[in-house]
XYZ file of C-alpha atoms in Angstrom:
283
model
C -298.049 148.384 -125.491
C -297.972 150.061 -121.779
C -294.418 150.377 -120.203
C -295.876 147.750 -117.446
C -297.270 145.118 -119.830
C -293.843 145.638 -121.469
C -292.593 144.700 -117.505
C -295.013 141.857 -117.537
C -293.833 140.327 -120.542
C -289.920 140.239 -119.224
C -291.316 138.041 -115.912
C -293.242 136.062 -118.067
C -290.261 135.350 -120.281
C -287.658 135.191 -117.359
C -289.828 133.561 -115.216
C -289.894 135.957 -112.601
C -292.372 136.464 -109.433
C -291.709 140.377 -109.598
C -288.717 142.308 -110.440
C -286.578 145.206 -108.419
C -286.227 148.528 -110.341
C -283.405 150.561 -107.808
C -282.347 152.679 -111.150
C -283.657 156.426 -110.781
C -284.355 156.549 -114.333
C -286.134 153.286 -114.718
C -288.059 153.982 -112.081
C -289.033 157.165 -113.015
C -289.917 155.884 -116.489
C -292.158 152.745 -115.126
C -293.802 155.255 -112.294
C -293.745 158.825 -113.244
C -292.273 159.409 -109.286
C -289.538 162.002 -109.314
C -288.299 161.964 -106.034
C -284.507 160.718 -105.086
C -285.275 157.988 -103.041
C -287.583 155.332 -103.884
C -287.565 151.701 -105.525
C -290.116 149.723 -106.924
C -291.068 146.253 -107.016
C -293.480 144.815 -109.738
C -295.052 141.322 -109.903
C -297.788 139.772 -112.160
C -300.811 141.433 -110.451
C -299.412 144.307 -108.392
C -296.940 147.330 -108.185
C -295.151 148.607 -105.187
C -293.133 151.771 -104.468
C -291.593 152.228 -101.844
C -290.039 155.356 -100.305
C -289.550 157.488 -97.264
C -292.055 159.770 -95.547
C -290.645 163.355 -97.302
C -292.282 161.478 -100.502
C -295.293 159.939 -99.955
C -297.686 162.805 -100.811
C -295.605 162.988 -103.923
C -295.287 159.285 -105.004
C -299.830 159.111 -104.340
C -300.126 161.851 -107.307
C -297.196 160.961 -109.521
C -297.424 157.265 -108.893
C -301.279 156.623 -109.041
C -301.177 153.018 -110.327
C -298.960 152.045 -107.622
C -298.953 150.793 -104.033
C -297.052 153.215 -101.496
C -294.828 151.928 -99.206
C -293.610 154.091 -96.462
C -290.659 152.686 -94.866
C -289.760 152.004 -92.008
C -286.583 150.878 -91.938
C -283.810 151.011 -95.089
C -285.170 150.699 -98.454
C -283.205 147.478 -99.064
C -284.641 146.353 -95.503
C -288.215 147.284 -96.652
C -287.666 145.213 -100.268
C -286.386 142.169 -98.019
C -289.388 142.534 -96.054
C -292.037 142.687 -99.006
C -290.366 139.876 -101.177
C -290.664 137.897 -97.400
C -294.787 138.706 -97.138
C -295.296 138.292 -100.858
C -293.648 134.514 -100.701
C -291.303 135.570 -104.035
C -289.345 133.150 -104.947
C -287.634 134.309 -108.234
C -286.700 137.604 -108.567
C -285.040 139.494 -111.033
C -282.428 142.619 -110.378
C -280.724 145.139 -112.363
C -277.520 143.779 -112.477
C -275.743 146.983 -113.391
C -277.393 149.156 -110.737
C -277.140 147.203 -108.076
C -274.065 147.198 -105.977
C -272.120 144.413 -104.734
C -272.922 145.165 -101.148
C -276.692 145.690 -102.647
C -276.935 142.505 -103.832
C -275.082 140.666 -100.606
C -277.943 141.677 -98.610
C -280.757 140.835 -101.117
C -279.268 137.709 -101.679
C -279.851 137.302 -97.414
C -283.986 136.917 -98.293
C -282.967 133.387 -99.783
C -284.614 134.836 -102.517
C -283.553 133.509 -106.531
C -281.854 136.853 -107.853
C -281.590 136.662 -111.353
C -279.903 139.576 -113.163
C -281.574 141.265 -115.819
C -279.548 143.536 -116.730
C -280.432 145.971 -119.796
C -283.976 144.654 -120.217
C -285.660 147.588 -118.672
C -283.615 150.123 -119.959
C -283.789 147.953 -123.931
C -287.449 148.943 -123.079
C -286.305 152.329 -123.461
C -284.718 152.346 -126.373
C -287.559 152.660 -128.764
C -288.899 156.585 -127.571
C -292.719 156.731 -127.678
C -294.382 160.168 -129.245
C -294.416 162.244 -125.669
C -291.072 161.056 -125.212
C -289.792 162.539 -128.445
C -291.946 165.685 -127.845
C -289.480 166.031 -124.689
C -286.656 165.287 -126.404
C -287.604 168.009 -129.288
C -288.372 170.586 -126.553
C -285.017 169.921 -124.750
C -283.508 170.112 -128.124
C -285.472 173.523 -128.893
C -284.002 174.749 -125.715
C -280.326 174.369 -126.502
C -280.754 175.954 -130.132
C -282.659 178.992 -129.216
C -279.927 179.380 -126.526
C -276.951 179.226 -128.988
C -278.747 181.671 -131.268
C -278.581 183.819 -128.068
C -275.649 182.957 -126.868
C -274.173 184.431 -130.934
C -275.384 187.765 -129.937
C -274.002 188.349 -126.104
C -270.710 186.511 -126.521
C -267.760 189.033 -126.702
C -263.860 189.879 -126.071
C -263.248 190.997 -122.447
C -265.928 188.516 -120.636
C -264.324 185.137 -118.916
C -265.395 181.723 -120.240
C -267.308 181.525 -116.547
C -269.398 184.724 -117.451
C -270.534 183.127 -120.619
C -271.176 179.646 -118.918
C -273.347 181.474 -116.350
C -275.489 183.611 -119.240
C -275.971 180.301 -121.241
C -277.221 178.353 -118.638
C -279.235 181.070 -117.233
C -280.683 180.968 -120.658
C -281.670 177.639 -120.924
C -283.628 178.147 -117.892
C -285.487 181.015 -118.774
C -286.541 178.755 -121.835
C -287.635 176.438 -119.393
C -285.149 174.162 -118.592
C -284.848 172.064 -115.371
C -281.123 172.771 -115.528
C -278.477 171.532 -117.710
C -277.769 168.150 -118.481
C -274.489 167.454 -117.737
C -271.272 170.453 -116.780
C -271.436 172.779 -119.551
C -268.372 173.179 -121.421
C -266.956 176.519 -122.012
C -263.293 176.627 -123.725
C -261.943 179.259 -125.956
C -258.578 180.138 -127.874
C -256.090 177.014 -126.998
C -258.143 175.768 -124.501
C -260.698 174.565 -126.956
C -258.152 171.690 -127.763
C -259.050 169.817 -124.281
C -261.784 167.228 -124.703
C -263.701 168.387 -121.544
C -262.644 171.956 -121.193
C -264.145 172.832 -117.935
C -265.197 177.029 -117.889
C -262.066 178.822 -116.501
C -261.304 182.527 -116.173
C -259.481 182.748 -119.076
C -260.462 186.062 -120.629
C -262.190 185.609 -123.998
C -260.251 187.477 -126.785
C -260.853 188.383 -130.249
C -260.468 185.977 -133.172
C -260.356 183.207 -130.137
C -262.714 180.137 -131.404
C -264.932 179.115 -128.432
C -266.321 175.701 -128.282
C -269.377 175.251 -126.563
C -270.538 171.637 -125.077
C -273.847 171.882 -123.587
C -277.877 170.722 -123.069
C -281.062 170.782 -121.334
C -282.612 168.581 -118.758
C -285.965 168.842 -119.750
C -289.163 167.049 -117.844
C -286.414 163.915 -117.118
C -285.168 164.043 -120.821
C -281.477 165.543 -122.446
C -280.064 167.075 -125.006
C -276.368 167.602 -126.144
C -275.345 169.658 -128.684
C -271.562 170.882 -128.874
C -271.118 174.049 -131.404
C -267.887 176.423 -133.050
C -268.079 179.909 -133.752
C -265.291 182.922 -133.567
C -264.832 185.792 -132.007
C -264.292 188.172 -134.814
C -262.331 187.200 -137.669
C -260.448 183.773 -136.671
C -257.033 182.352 -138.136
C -257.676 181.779 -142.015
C -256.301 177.838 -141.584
C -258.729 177.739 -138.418
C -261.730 179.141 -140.502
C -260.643 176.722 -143.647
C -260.344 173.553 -141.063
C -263.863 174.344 -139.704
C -265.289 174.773 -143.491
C -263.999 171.368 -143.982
C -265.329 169.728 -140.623
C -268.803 171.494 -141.370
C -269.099 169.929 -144.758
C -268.446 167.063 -143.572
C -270.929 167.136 -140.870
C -273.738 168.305 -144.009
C -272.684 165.530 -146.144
C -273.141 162.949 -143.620
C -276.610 164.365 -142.563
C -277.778 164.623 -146.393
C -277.031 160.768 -146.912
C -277.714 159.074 -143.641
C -280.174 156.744 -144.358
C -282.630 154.624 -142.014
C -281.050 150.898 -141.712
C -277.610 152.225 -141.631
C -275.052 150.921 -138.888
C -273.047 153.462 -136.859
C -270.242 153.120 -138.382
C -271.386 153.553 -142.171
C -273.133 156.473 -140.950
C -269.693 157.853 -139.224
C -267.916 156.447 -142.155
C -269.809 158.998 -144.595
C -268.062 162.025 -142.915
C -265.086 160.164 -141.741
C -264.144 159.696 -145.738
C -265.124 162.761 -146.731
C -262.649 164.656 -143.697
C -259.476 161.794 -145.452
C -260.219 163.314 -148.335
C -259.055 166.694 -147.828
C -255.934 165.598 -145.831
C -257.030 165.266 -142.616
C -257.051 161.518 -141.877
C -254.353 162.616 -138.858
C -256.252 164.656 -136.981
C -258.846 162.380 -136.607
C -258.399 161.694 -132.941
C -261.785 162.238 -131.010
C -263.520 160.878 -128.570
């Protein structure tokens, strides 16, 4: 089933005349349009986007099945307008994108807003097969990268140095740029949750933590990895033997069907039962 009959079948259920998408990612995932400006409205029998003149040459090839809409005045202004000339009555609005101040002036068009918030993105949940081909290639990225990274990393550079050859990595692989602020943190430092790159010298037998991913074609990974400068601190090694057979356990018997928490619950035992049911505290 097409993303847009998927659309259809949430109006036909909420009883909706069309629906605002204002999200950047659910609009890029009904459209295809990458641009940073832009909303869409979809009804039964057609499909508007609507954006600003920098975009319009864009939207026509990325966007072929819809209608472009070069505003004129403020995209909220130019939805107003189109709901007006279209006569919708009931209209449905991502609840959870939408600001407050968003939804004041929508709400001016005397317009029905109904919320549905979730539905498109629920639509997303379940990847299709070029979705998980991203996802695998984003992935791909990030693990070729660490098997770099293994070989570069050394005593003497700053955790910004290796930040800056990691992510220059990723986009020689062919990354659109990382997916979120790569974390960098080694020695003590790698006990903050979000350790942001400092200039903290690396030094040897320092454990460095690495938190990072790809943005790849509008998809992410995250991977966060452990290794040691030279020979680390025997209980640091032993904890980290424990915590990685854990993490191998868990993968072995994770089975389709299984909730979060009986999957977590499979390495969360097996980390107890080595003594470490204290230093369990992670986000």
């Amino acid at each position: 089933m097409s993303r847009i009959t998927q659309v259809h079948r949430i109006l036909e259920q909420k009883h909706l005349d069309a629906i605002i998408i204002l999200s950047d990612y659910n609009r890029r995932y009904l459209s295809g349009f990458t641009g940073t400006s832009g909303a869409l409205i979809i009804s039964k029998d057609k499909q508007y986007l609507i954006t600003d003149f920098r975009y319009i040459d864009q939207a026509t090839k990325q966007a072929p099945n819809y209608e472009i809409i070069n505003r004129k005045s403020t995209i909220i202004g130019e939805i107003k307008e189109l709901l007006h000339q279209e006569n919708f009555e009931n209209v449905g609005f991502e609840g959870h994108h939408v600001s407050y101040d968003t939804y004041l002036e929508l709400n001016k068009s005397r317009i029905s807003l109904i919320s549905i918030s979730n539905t498109v993105d629920k639509i997303r949940d379940v990847k299709d097969a070029d979705e998980i081909a991203l996802i695998q290639k984003a992935a791909d990225i990030v693990d070729e990268t660490y098997e770099y990274i293994l070989t570069v990393a050394k005593a003497g550079m700053t955790e910004k140095e290796l930040k800056a050859i990691l992510e220059s990595k990723m986009l020689e692989l062919g990354a659109d740029g990382p997916s979120f602020d790569t974390i960098v943190a080694s020695g003590h430092r790698g006990a903050l949750p979000h350790g942001v790159a400092s200039d903290k010298i690396i030094e040897k037998g320092d454990m460095i933590t690495l938190d990072f991913g790809a943005y790849f074609n509008g998809y992410c990974s995250d991977i966060t990895r452990t290794f040691a400068i030279g020979e680390p601190d025997p209980k640091l090694k032993e904890i980290y033997q424990i915590v990685l057979e854990s993490q191998m356990k868990a993968i072995n018997e994770i089975r389709p069907g299984m909730t979060g928490a009986e999957a977590d619950a499979i390495s969360r035992n097996y980390l107890e039962s080595k003594g470490m049911e204290k230093n369990l505290d992670i986000h």
